């Protein structure tokens, strides 16, 4: 905001004056100066641009983040001419440093474009760069549900509002397990989904999966379309046979269970997108089947059963993915609320939304901890977005509670845990046991990802491991100067190596987020 | 004003001696327990920065236990028929040492709130060592004074002022935001009442200078000894909680 003198003459805002008087000491004013680039008065915008350039030159540590932000604002359709001027000045003064900033921006843009292409390429979403997963390794198959693209199909299965699908025919429903946001998500899904290896064109209606060919609204396709549908039916039949869906359906509380997409390899088990029917109501369900190892099958099954039950006990919380049913036969299986987007897919959250997401996740974990349920494996892939929308934004939901703890004795932890978000105690037991404090660390790492768009530590496994054990991650405000400094303190405490200096509970982290946001 | 008698007041007050014996026994037992859990935490952690914290807390527990032991001996021998009463006025110096270790614990946390860097800041640590030496000398002086002239007004004033200075130093070190919400913040909150009640025990003798009868002061002091011991017990819960995480 600019200061007006007694005769309405323009006067520089305090932040600009401070930057001009002592630019090296004005690094803390950078967020304010950046916001002044959007001021109404042109003089203020120009002054802010020059002040930013001055601070960048005089405070070497701040050069890169300021240049980064100026470059962001100087580009695009709504480019700021003042930011462009300031950026040009920096380019004249320190061309090599500006060059490296531009190279980094280009790499980030390519990475974002690659992730978007990856999603659109219909093999699922780019869940974890670290794993560089093979094409089959996805958490949930991103397939279009029957009649997603066909407005008049009476076999629409899912309701747009509420968590449960309504009865069948005639309803103008949209795909997805809940709210009206599903319609928009389906439009997006129509752009990005592919059912199977034979990626169907987005404008073609699906069939009804195992239940048989689609009715009403289904075009009489060309020979190639018919062949694709036939292959799809075969693939779904094979998938249903592989998971033994009939036995699971018989053992479950559902009246009907239909596989609607080929399986994808999830973190802990193969994942099947299914449609379930109970008492005439339809549900979109994620079905997972966990095949026990040859040795210790009984212990494996028992551990998983306990984890499933614990998860179900806390799944009444609005920010925890609902467990519909689970069982032990023919192999441990789990049916949960369907959600196809994870936090890993949402790469550009605004600051306020990032903080809100972190608070919701923290409160979900706190509710689980109150009932003695630990997650122990939280990372962005374990945070999903179903169609539940609150305050016009999608609500995050936590899934896979306790599964890693149950599986740890039976599978290699490294195959089930993203090391970039893992607590130090996973790498070295001198940091203690896996307990609630582990969830606090993981929550801190997820908060870091929410704020910065990347994990606290990146790179090869050994680099990540060393970083987790002994290095401090770059403070979020150093990556993006628009992130206020109080968030650095919260992230630091949440991701402290020693449990003694971590938040004692996730609710304390949530409280500090709320307190900081209100101040 | 004439100096107070150097003999133990418990000899003339059997009921007071009985209550005092219980209080000091409690202090001894809970001090030992506290030291034990601090030691187990010290053994469990391999982080050098945290080891300093646990070492301080081991000394806190041991000095509290020693204070309880000395007080218990005085109370027990005062009422044991045929036994010569053993006065242990220098136990005040021992409690002052307990208070000092608690303050240094808080200082350690404040200086290295993340407990991630064992070395800390070199310039800062030099200054801290000077302050530490100063307080150690003060405690030593108080210890000697309570041993040689326990009831002298000057001794009472030295002890009270030392206790206030040490407690104020520890309280000033607390920085809320850097540790707020963490386990160590929780531990500090449990240690603050120990500091408060120990301070009261050490400063209550000033009441004698103000005209209160010694026996009344001792009655009140015994209550605060019990409070110090019980707050030490609740602080031990946090130590147990932390060691359970290893």
XYZ file of C-alpha atoms in Angstrom:
765
model
C 0.000 0.000 0.000
C 1.390 3.437 -0.812
C 1.576 6.295 1.546
C -0.086 9.489 0.590
C 1.368 12.804 1.707
C -0.652 15.739 2.859
C -1.260 16.962 -0.716
C -2.024 13.493 -2.064
C 1.505 13.407 -3.464
C 2.821 9.924 -3.921
C 5.116 8.705 -1.179
C 6.985 5.420 -1.258
C 5.485 2.637 0.838
C 7.408 1.755 4.008
C 8.605 -1.511 2.526
C 10.129 0.314 -0.439
C 11.768 2.883 1.831
C 13.199 0.134 3.999
C 14.550 -1.679 0.954
C 16.171 1.473 -0.404
C 17.677 2.446 2.957
C 19.120 -0.949 3.779
C 18.571 -3.408 0.939
C 20.743 -6.138 2.429
C 18.621 -6.130 5.566
C 15.294 -5.922 3.778
C 15.018 -9.573 2.764
C 12.117 -9.972 5.162
C 10.218 -7.315 3.197
C 10.331 -9.280 -0.021
C 6.823 -10.795 0.290
C 5.412 -7.335 0.864
C 7.341 -5.909 -2.098
C 6.084 -8.713 -4.311
C 2.525 -7.926 -3.352
C 3.142 -4.252 -4.186
C 3.752 -5.285 -7.788
C -0.022 -5.632 -7.978
C -0.751 -2.208 -6.465
C -3.054 0.186 -8.246
C -0.637 3.083 -8.459
C 1.904 2.679 -11.224
C 4.486 4.545 -9.171
C 4.094 2.019 -6.383
C 4.475 -0.895 -8.766
C 7.593 0.602 -10.321
C 9.052 1.438 -6.944
C 8.410 -2.104 -5.732
C 10.070 -3.558 -8.817
C 13.186 -1.489 -8.331
C 13.267 -2.195 -4.629
C 13.139 -5.904 -5.350
C 15.983 -5.565 -7.827
C 17.998 -3.650 -5.256
C 17.444 -6.251 -2.555
C 18.328 -9.040 -4.977
C 21.631 -7.379 -5.851
C 22.597 -6.435 -2.292
C 21.466 -9.634 -0.577
C 23.087 -12.501 -2.526
C 21.096 -15.209 -0.742
C 17.870 -13.596 -1.848
C 18.889 -13.197 -5.490
C 17.674 -16.532 -6.732
C 14.242 -16.590 -5.088
C 13.565 -12.962 -6.079
C 14.683 -13.567 -9.663
C 12.514 -16.660 -9.692
C 9.425 -14.757 -8.586
C 10.097 -11.864 -10.953
C 10.501 -14.290 -13.832
C 7.172 -15.888 -12.921
C 5.453 -12.526 -12.955
C 7.216 -11.309 -16.053
C 5.899 -14.148 -18.152
C 2.480 -15.185 -19.273
C -0.576 -13.351 -20.429
C -0.918 -11.201 -17.345
C 2.761 -10.310 -17.248
C 3.738 -7.444 -15.057
C 5.767 -4.835 -16.963
C 7.294 -3.666 -13.706
C 8.447 -7.190 -12.901
C 9.818 -7.448 -16.405
C 11.799 -4.226 -15.972
C 13.220 -5.374 -12.670
C 14.061 -8.772 -14.111
C 15.815 -7.137 -17.072
C 17.887 -5.099 -14.649
C 18.945 -8.248 -12.823
C 19.761 -9.897 -16.145
C 22.026 -6.965 -17.027
C 23.771 -6.957 -13.690
C 24.160 -10.695 -13.193
C 23.521 -12.452 -16.458
C 24.950 -15.815 -15.425
C 22.858 -16.070 -12.294
C 19.726 -15.076 -14.177
C 20.599 -17.671 -16.796
C 20.708 -20.395 -14.171
C 17.376 -19.248 -12.750
C 15.839 -19.434 -16.194
C 17.313 -22.891 -16.731
C 15.784 -24.044 -13.494
C 12.424 -22.539 -14.386
C 12.553 -24.268 -17.707
C 13.322 -27.581 -16.044
C 10.430 -27.112 -13.614
C 8.094 -26.212 -16.451
C 9.170 -29.294 -18.353
C 8.634 -31.387 -15.268
C 5.133 -29.978 -14.817
C 4.350 -30.499 -18.462
C 5.673 -34.031 -18.239
C 3.458 -34.769 -15.258
C 0.446 -33.380 -17.073
C 1.303 -35.426 -20.128
C 1.788 -38.422 -17.905
C -1.650 -38.026 -16.452
C -3.245 -37.401 -19.758
C -1.476 -40.400 -21.258
C -4.109 -42.405 -19.408
C -1.914 -44.673 -17.435
C -2.833 -42.994 -14.199
C -1.225 -40.162 -12.398
C 2.351 -39.305 -11.668
C 2.153 -40.402 -8.071
C 5.746 -40.615 -7.191
C 8.629 -39.378 -9.240
C 11.037 -41.211 -6.996
C 9.695 -44.596 -7.747
C 9.661 -43.879 -11.488
C 6.990 -46.505 -11.488
C 6.446 -48.830 -14.368
C 3.315 -48.250 -16.319
C 1.277 -50.800 -14.419
C 2.011 -49.334 -11.021
C -0.866 -47.056 -10.160
C -2.920 -46.749 -7.074
C -6.298 -46.711 -8.702
C -7.169 -47.297 -12.270
C -8.280 -44.108 -13.812
C -11.057 -45.505 -15.859
C -14.250 -43.954 -16.850
C -17.246 -45.421 -15.248
C -20.003 -46.830 -17.332
C -21.916 -44.140 -19.195
C -19.725 -41.310 -17.999
C -19.761 -39.619 -21.343
C -23.279 -40.488 -22.323
C -25.918 -38.125 -21.096
C -28.857 -40.343 -21.833
C -27.627 -43.673 -20.639
C -30.076 -45.148 -18.176
C -27.407 -47.274 -16.634
C -25.749 -44.375 -14.932
C -24.583 -45.631 -11.656
C -23.380 -42.797 -9.535
C -24.985 -39.900 -7.918
C -23.455 -36.469 -7.962
C -24.321 -35.567 -4.394
C -23.802 -37.494 -1.229
C -21.486 -40.359 -0.741
C -23.653 -43.054 -2.057
C -24.928 -43.698 -5.488
C -28.651 -43.770 -5.964
C -30.640 -46.373 -7.695
C -30.173 -46.957 -11.288
C -32.069 -45.888 -14.231
C -33.141 -42.549 -15.332
C -31.207 -40.488 -12.871
C -29.055 -37.837 -14.343
C -26.151 -38.902 -12.353
C -22.502 -38.325 -12.705
C -19.692 -40.635 -12.044
C -17.987 -40.773 -8.720
C -18.858 -41.670 -5.205
C -20.162 -38.355 -3.988
C -20.883 -34.715 -4.532
C -21.754 -32.550 -7.463
C -18.084 -31.860 -7.981
C -18.016 -35.240 -9.648
C -19.464 -33.716 -12.790
C -16.522 -31.404 -13.187
C -14.132 -34.113 -12.245
C -15.615 -36.375 -14.819
C -15.129 -33.734 -17.441
C -11.530 -33.677 -16.424
C -11.426 -37.442 -16.231
C -12.802 -37.598 -19.723
C -9.744 -35.701 -20.849
C -7.273 -37.719 -18.919
C -8.605 -41.195 -18.421
C -8.019 -44.260 -20.352
C -9.627 -47.506 -19.470
C -6.945 -49.895 -20.448
C -4.088 -50.649 -22.708
C -6.310 -49.972 -25.664
C -6.920 -46.353 -24.827
C -10.379 -45.548 -25.997
C -11.060 -42.168 -27.434
C -12.477 -39.838 -24.862
C -15.711 -39.280 -26.653
C -16.698 -42.888 -26.842
C -18.982 -44.293 -24.225
C -17.832 -47.150 -22.114
C -19.618 -50.366 -21.847
C -20.971 -51.474 -18.521
C -18.032 -53.614 -17.654
C -18.728 -57.055 -16.528
C -22.408 -56.590 -16.552
C -22.501 -56.644 -20.273
C -22.653 -54.188 -23.059
C -23.792 -50.664 -22.448
C -27.411 -49.883 -23.032
C -29.005 -46.792 -24.348
C -26.826 -44.070 -25.611
C -24.297 -46.553 -26.803
C -23.449 -46.020 -30.349
C -23.257 -48.779 -32.798
C -19.613 -48.372 -33.243
C -17.322 -49.109 -36.048
C -15.571 -52.415 -36.256
C -12.532 -51.050 -34.420
C -14.733 -49.667 -31.638
C -16.487 -52.980 -31.333
C -13.153 -54.754 -31.210
C -11.998 -52.370 -28.499
C -15.123 -52.970 -26.495
C -14.687 -56.675 -26.890
C -11.102 -56.507 -25.741
C -12.151 -54.385 -22.835
C -14.764 -56.898 -21.825
C -12.183 -59.642 -22.004
C -9.754 -57.612 -19.944
C -12.373 -56.934 -17.319
C -13.381 -60.571 -17.227
C -9.785 -61.551 -16.745
C -9.411 -58.957 -14.016
C -12.525 -60.172 -12.252
C -11.266 -63.738 -12.427
C -7.834 -62.737 -11.197
C -9.219 -61.015 -8.119
C -11.890 -63.685 -7.687
C -14.487 -60.983 -7.391
C -17.292 -63.479 -7.115
C -15.862 -65.003 -3.963
C -15.228 -61.584 -2.532
C -18.721 -60.469 -3.393
C -20.124 -63.584 -1.750
C -18.133 -62.891 1.406
C -18.882 -59.192 1.454
C -21.863 -57.144 2.491
C -22.476 -56.127 -1.118
C -25.203 -57.624 -3.221
C -23.151 -57.155 -6.334
C -19.575 -56.349 -7.082
C -18.442 -55.546 -10.595
C -14.970 -54.828 -11.799
C -15.112 -51.840 -14.135
C -11.443 -51.386 -14.888
C -8.375 -53.546 -15.225
C -6.203 -53.661 -12.145
C -3.430 -51.295 -11.396
C -0.568 -52.064 -9.081
C -0.984 -50.043 -5.942
C 1.538 -49.514 -3.242
C 0.512 -52.481 -1.193
C -1.705 -54.520 -3.481
C -3.351 -54.698 -6.848
C -6.169 -52.210 -7.021
C -9.458 -52.701 -8.818
C -11.990 -50.071 -9.576
C -15.383 -51.620 -8.972
C -19.032 -50.848 -8.781
C -20.774 -52.242 -5.752
C -24.493 -52.551 -5.115
C -26.136 -52.906 -1.731
C -29.820 -52.589 -1.013
C -30.334 -51.045 -4.394
C -27.760 -48.354 -3.835
C -24.597 -48.208 -5.831
C -21.154 -47.331 -4.660
C -17.912 -46.599 -6.440
C -15.443 -48.806 -4.656
C -11.715 -49.335 -4.685
C -11.069 -53.007 -4.140
C -7.661 -54.183 -3.046
C -6.576 -57.750 -2.682
C -3.490 -58.577 -0.664
C -1.922 -61.882 -1.522
C -0.144 -63.331 1.500
C 3.455 -64.507 1.285
C 4.166 -68.199 1.360
C 5.815 -67.977 4.758
C 3.783 -66.469 7.530
C 0.504 -66.262 5.636
C -1.536 -66.533 8.807
C 0.363 -63.800 10.593
C 0.143 -61.638 7.480
C -3.602 -62.095 7.277
C -4.082 -61.443 10.967
C -1.978 -58.286 10.905
C -3.863 -56.960 7.907
C -7.230 -57.827 9.395
C -6.372 -55.837 12.494
C -5.232 -52.904 10.360
C -8.404 -53.024 8.263
C -10.577 -53.045 11.330
C -8.664 -50.167 12.886
C -9.022 -48.160 9.698
C -12.714 -48.895 9.556
C -13.079 -47.776 13.156
C -11.815 -44.311 12.302
C -13.267 -44.017 8.814
C -16.345 -42.214 10.092
C -14.172 -39.101 10.148
C -14.904 -36.883 7.170
C -11.233 -36.655 6.236
C -10.572 -40.394 6.319
C -11.377 -42.581 3.329
C -14.353 -44.765 4.191
C -13.862 -48.494 4.553
C -16.949 -50.216 3.229
C -15.968 -53.755 3.924
C -13.075 -56.116 4.308
C -12.467 -59.813 4.592
C -9.912 -62.578 4.799
C -11.109 -64.935 2.104
C -10.077 -65.832 -0.531
C -7.179 -63.543 0.400
C -7.221 -60.409 2.559
C -9.251 -57.848 0.680
C -10.393 -54.333 1.348
C -13.186 -52.291 -0.200
C -12.927 -48.558 0.295
C -14.443 -45.405 -1.005
C -13.251 -44.652 -4.490
C -11.054 -41.666 -5.154
C -8.894 -41.146 -8.156
C -6.910 -38.025 -7.414
C -4.129 -37.809 -4.917
C -2.243 -34.932 -3.427
C 0.662 -35.899 -5.668
C -1.450 -34.784 -8.619
C -2.199 -31.350 -7.220
C 1.033 -29.607 -7.843
C 0.013 -25.983 -7.745
C -1.889 -25.286 -4.587
C -2.208 -21.735 -3.352
C -0.788 -20.916 0.064
C -4.117 -20.676 1.833
C -5.363 -23.908 0.332
C -2.106 -25.676 1.163
C -2.419 -24.639 4.799
C -6.059 -25.678 4.895
C -5.225 -29.079 3.404
C -2.510 -29.598 6.001
C -4.895 -28.720 8.828
C -7.522 -31.132 7.589
C -4.967 -33.935 7.284
C -3.580 -33.131 10.739
C -7.045 -33.282 12.257
C -7.732 -36.586 10.536
C -4.539 -38.054 11.968
C -5.342 -36.630 15.383
C -8.756 -38.296 15.307
C -7.096 -41.590 14.386
C -4.485 -41.197 17.131
C -7.194 -40.552 19.690
C -8.486 -44.025 18.968
C -5.038 -45.534 18.989
C -4.695 -45.881 15.236
C -1.437 -44.814 13.632
C -0.836 -44.270 9.950
C 2.979 -44.604 9.876
C 3.211 -44.304 6.098
C 1.681 -40.958 5.195
C 2.848 -39.297 2.011
C 1.113 -37.331 -0.766
C -0.052 -40.545 -2.432
C -1.970 -41.444 0.725
C -3.984 -38.240 0.568
C -6.813 -38.478 -1.925
C -9.646 -36.331 -3.145
C -12.982 -37.964 -3.680
C -15.909 -35.874 -4.721
C -16.477 -34.422 -1.301
C -16.290 -30.687 -1.692
C -16.301 -28.303 1.204
C -16.132 -24.540 1.002
C -15.913 -24.891 -2.786
C -12.673 -26.780 -2.556
C -12.048 -30.529 -2.583
C -11.561 -32.036 0.838
C -8.477 -34.162 1.293
C -8.950 -37.615 2.738
C -6.350 -39.875 4.258
C -6.160 -43.515 3.270
C -4.030 -46.593 3.978
C -4.075 -45.994 7.717
C -2.027 -48.587 9.501
C -1.411 -50.732 6.418
C 2.313 -50.121 6.335
C 2.586 -51.050 9.982
C 0.798 -54.316 9.321
C 2.903 -55.134 6.286
C 6.266 -54.104 7.666
C 7.077 -57.486 9.030
C 6.205 -59.211 5.796
C 7.395 -57.060 2.945
C 10.439 -54.925 2.320
C 9.587 -51.514 3.735
C 11.508 -49.855 0.953
C 8.978 -51.148 -1.550
C 6.047 -49.761 0.361
C 7.278 -46.431 1.673
C 8.334 -43.324 -0.176
C 11.731 -42.578 1.393
C 11.509 -38.890 0.553
C 8.750 -38.512 3.108
C 9.924 -41.167 5.557
C 10.871 -40.321 9.130
C 14.463 -40.839 10.322
C 13.384 -43.727 12.519
C 12.666 -45.733 9.380
C 16.311 -45.498 8.386
C 18.025 -45.775 11.748
C 16.581 -47.125 14.945
C 18.693 -44.779 17.040
C 15.887 -42.304 16.382
C 13.440 -44.554 18.151
C 10.443 -46.672 17.304
C 7.742 -46.041 14.744
C 4.963 -44.311 16.681
C 2.782 -41.192 16.730
C 5.820 -38.985 16.399
C 6.492 -40.740 13.087
C 3.128 -39.566 11.827
C 4.030 -36.037 12.921
C 7.191 -36.167 10.815
C 5.337 -37.510 7.815
C 2.716 -34.816 8.195
C 5.494 -32.225 8.275
C 6.962 -33.663 5.080
C 3.536 -33.553 3.429
C 3.132 -29.940 4.581
C 6.497 -29.194 2.995
C 5.274 -30.711 -0.264
C 2.036 -28.739 -0.059
C 3.932 -25.500 0.340
C 6.769 -26.017 -2.085
C 5.478 -28.606 -4.540
C 8.349 -30.962 -3.812
C 9.481 -33.323 -1.068
C 11.928 -32.231 1.639
C 14.656 -34.400 0.138
C 15.098 -35.526 -3.427
C 17.505 -37.510 -5.499
C 18.956 -40.985 -5.370
C 18.034 -43.205 -2.476
C 21.335 -42.746 -0.641
C 21.151 -38.979 -1.040
C 17.640 -38.976 0.351
C 18.628 -41.272 3.187
C 21.553 -39.093 4.213
C 19.399 -36.021 3.991
C 16.672 -37.483 6.161
C 19.183 -38.614 8.766
C 21.427 -35.603 9.005
C 20.528 -32.654 6.783
C 17.956 -29.925 7.081
C 15.634 -29.381 4.133
C 15.703 -26.001 2.464
C 13.215 -23.791 4.327
C 10.037 -23.282 2.290
C 10.417 -19.497 2.365
C 13.838 -19.842 0.751
C 12.248 -21.727 -2.124
C 9.368 -19.294 -2.425
C 9.719 -15.906 -0.706
C 5.961 -15.526 -0.698
C 5.747 -18.244 1.937
C 5.760 -16.507 5.325
C 8.559 -17.274 7.748
C 6.304 -18.677 10.460
C 5.631 -21.685 8.251
C 9.361 -22.424 8.225
C 9.231 -22.827 11.990
C 6.276 -25.176 11.811
C 7.909 -27.329 9.142
C 11.162 -27.364 11.093
C 9.484 -28.570 14.254
C 7.340 -31.111 12.453
C 10.311 -32.612 10.586
C 12.778 -32.503 13.474
C 15.114 -35.500 13.475
C 14.668 -36.171 17.177
C 11.210 -36.945 18.467
C 11.887 -34.812 21.498
C 11.871 -31.677 19.385
C 8.971 -32.647 17.151
C 5.390 -31.659 17.766
C 4.021 -33.964 20.361
C 0.718 -34.356 18.553
C -0.595 -33.538 15.102
C -3.268 -31.350 16.651
C -0.580 -29.025 17.980
C 0.696 -28.654 14.448
C -2.840 -27.911 13.266
C -3.208 -25.321 16.033
C -0.029 -23.550 15.036
C -1.180 -23.502 11.415
C -4.471 -21.975 12.468
C -2.771 -19.489 14.760
C -0.320 -18.441 12.081
C -3.003 -18.092 9.438
C -5.132 -15.923 11.733
C -2.283 -13.604 12.727
C 19.346 -9.930 65.510
C 20.918 -13.013 67.122
C 21.778 -15.875 64.818
C 19.458 -18.829 65.008
C 20.535 -21.994 66.803
C 22.479 -24.504 64.759
C 20.692 -27.543 66.116
C 17.921 -29.270 64.291
C 14.413 -28.078 64.947
C 13.117 -31.628 64.432
C 14.539 -32.707 67.788
C 11.951 -30.579 69.591
C 9.114 -31.267 67.182
C 8.464 -34.997 66.796
C 5.323 -34.536 64.693
C 7.157 -32.168 62.404
C 10.012 -34.649 62.236
C 7.629 -37.403 61.241
C 6.063 -35.395 58.413
C 9.453 -34.132 57.350
C 10.778 -37.679 57.228
C 7.977 -38.659 54.877
C 8.581 -35.591 52.727
C 12.300 -36.190 52.462
C 11.825 -39.887 51.815
C 9.464 -39.012 48.995
C 12.013 -36.613 47.608
C 14.725 -39.258 47.815
C 12.671 -41.937 46.088
C 11.311 -39.703 43.351
C 14.707 -38.100 42.821
C 16.232 -41.528 42.272
C 13.412 -42.445 39.882
C 13.837 -39.236 37.944
C 17.580 -39.778 37.663
C 17.026 -43.344 36.522
C 14.677 -42.377 33.703
C 16.971 -39.550 32.674
C 19.810 -42.066 32.562
C 17.751 -44.474 30.462
C 16.975 -41.658 28.063
C 20.679 -40.831 27.943
C 21.506 -44.407 27.104
C 18.772 -44.682 24.502
C 19.633 -41.560 22.557
C 22.615 -41.532 20.263
C 22.206 -37.884 19.461
C 25.022 -35.915 21.081
C 22.975 -32.749 21.426
C 20.265 -34.557 23.354
C 22.823 -36.345 25.530
C 23.720 -33.030 27.174
C 20.100 -32.516 28.142
C 19.790 -35.950 29.712
C 23.086 -35.563 31.574
C 21.786 -32.395 33.175
C 18.572 -34.134 34.132
C 20.458 -37.070 35.658
C 22.229 -34.587 37.926
C 18.883 -32.964 38.754
C 17.545 -36.294 39.899
C 20.653 -37.222 41.856
C 20.894 -33.909 43.690
C 17.185 -34.016 44.512
C 17.671 -37.538 45.867
C 20.677 -36.404 47.910
C 18.644 -33.547 49.346
C 15.969 -36.003 50.339
C 18.516 -38.355 51.860
C 20.138 -35.670 53.973
C 16.804 -34.334 55.135
C 15.614 -37.818 55.956
C 18.715 -38.516 58.010
C 18.208 -35.350 60.014
C 14.526 -36.043 60.591
C 15.103 -39.702 61.502
C 18.017 -39.151 63.866
C 16.191 -36.307 65.591
C 13.479 -38.558 66.929
C 15.355 -41.844 67.248
C 15.806 -42.557 70.934
C 19.433 -42.839 71.851
C 20.631 -41.488 68.561
C 22.521 -38.263 68.290
C 20.634 -35.870 66.040
C 22.530 -35.221 62.834
C 21.874 -31.747 61.484
C 22.283 -31.429 57.737
C 21.815 -27.747 57.019
C 24.058 -27.928 53.976
C 21.310 -29.853 52.218
C 20.069 -26.388 51.279
C 23.156 -26.033 49.099
C 22.337 -29.360 47.488
C 18.813 -28.187 46.630
C 20.313 -25.010 45.248
C 22.462 -27.209 43.009
C 19.284 -28.988 41.853
C 17.748 -25.658 40.984
C 20.877 -24.648 39.109
C 20.834 -27.828 37.010
C 17.190 -27.222 36.152
C 18.026 -23.702 35.001
C 20.920 -24.959 32.931
C 18.605 -27.528 31.347
C 16.305 -24.733 30.253
C 19.307 -22.768 29.036
C 20.473 -25.748 27.017
C 17.094 -26.105 25.347
C 16.868 -22.395 24.611
C 20.362 -22.246 23.134
C 19.834 -25.306 21.030
C 16.096 -25.570 20.656
C 16.287 -28.146 17.910
C 18.746 -30.169 19.998
C 20.352 -30.939 16.696
C 23.705 -29.312 17.067
C 25.869 -30.481 19.917
C 28.481 -27.808 19.351
C 26.234 -24.810 19.315
C 27.529 -21.333 18.743
C 31.167 -20.949 19.879
C 30.894 -17.359 21.044
C 27.625 -18.050 22.783
C 28.990 -21.128 24.504
C 31.926 -19.134 25.929
C 29.534 -16.658 27.448
C 27.352 -19.436 28.729
C 30.308 -21.125 30.385
C 31.149 -17.925 32.215
C 27.609 -17.639 33.502
C 27.696 -21.278 34.451
C 30.912 -20.858 36.416
C 29.456 -17.844 38.164
C 26.437 -19.770 39.319
C 28.529 -22.752 40.362
C 30.641 -20.471 42.543
C 27.477 -18.988 44.008
C 26.141 -22.444 44.837
C 29.471 -23.437 46.340
C 29.482 -20.311 48.469
C 25.937 -20.998 49.628
C 26.861 -24.599 50.373
C 29.804 -23.508 52.508
C 27.779 -20.844 54.272
C 24.946 -23.224 55.136
C 27.480 -25.699 56.437
C 29.380 -23.208 58.585
C 26.675 -20.776 59.693
C 23.361 -22.215 58.595
C 21.139 -19.865 60.512
C 23.094 -16.671 60.035
C 20.957 -13.959 58.468
C 23.626 -13.447 55.846
C 23.487 -17.107 54.863
C 19.713 -17.014 54.585
C 19.912 -13.954 52.360
C 22.650 -15.458 50.176
C 20.658 -18.637 49.672
C 17.435 -16.784 48.890
C 19.024 -14.349 46.483
C 20.993 -17.124 44.760
C 17.847 -19.180 44.330
C 15.962 -16.238 42.871
C 18.805 -15.403 40.493
C 19.149 -18.976 39.297
C 15.411 -19.441 38.822
C 15.134 -16.138 36.985
C 18.010 -17.125 34.694
C 16.296 -20.375 33.801
C 12.917 -18.748 33.278
C 14.422 -16.102 31.025
C 15.900 -18.763 28.768
C 12.549 -20.144 27.834
C 11.591 -19.209 24.313
C 8.045 -20.175 23.704
C 7.838 -20.240 19.960
C 10.871 -22.327 19.156
C 9.738 -25.321 21.185
C 6.007 -24.687 21.523
C 3.967 -27.798 20.957
C 6.903 -30.189 20.984
C 7.656 -32.985 23.407
C 10.409 -30.939 24.925
C 7.985 -28.082 25.512
C 5.821 -30.535 27.375
C 8.838 -31.637 29.425
C 9.713 -28.040 30.239
C 6.169 -27.342 31.384
C 6.442 -30.264 33.773
C 9.794 -29.023 35.101
C 8.646 -25.466 35.731
C 6.612 -26.409 38.840
C 9.667 -28.234 40.194
C 11.625 -24.996 39.838
C 8.834 -23.010 41.437
C 8.442 -25.221 44.500
C 12.177 -25.693 44.968
C 12.518 -21.926 44.894
C 9.886 -21.623 47.602
C 11.689 -24.169 49.770
C 14.906 -22.214 49.448
C 13.472 -18.755 50.057
C 11.100 -19.555 52.894
C 13.830 -19.125 55.513
C 13.590 -15.401 54.858
C 10.386 -15.601 56.873
C 12.498 -16.226 59.957
C 14.280 -12.946 59.364
C 10.879 -11.337 59.109
C 9.940 -12.619 62.536
C 8.231 -15.943 61.892
C 9.054 -18.768 64.242
C 11.440 -21.306 62.819
C 9.108 -24.174 63.539
C 6.346 -22.545 61.496
C 8.709 -21.941 58.626
C 9.770 -25.583 58.747
C 6.152 -26.757 58.716
C 5.491 -24.749 55.577
C 8.779 -25.802 54.053
C 7.920 -29.466 54.461
C 4.750 -28.923 52.446
C 6.754 -27.403 49.620
C 9.272 -30.231 49.775
C 6.374 -32.625 49.185
C 5.156 -30.460 46.307
C 8.621 -30.405 44.781
C 8.797 -34.173 44.992
C 5.383 -34.720 43.432
C 6.047 -32.339 40.567
C 9.274 -34.231 40.000
C 7.150 -37.357 39.753
C 4.909 -35.879 37.060
C 7.971 -34.708 35.127
C 9.213 -38.297 35.254
C 6.127 -39.295 33.262
C 7.444 -37.331 30.296
C 10.823 -39.022 30.626
C 9.116 -42.396 30.638
C 7.100 -41.394 27.611
C 10.216 -40.415 25.716
C 12.190 -43.517 26.566
C 9.227 -45.641 25.538
C 9.621 -44.222 22.042
C 13.008 -45.889 21.626
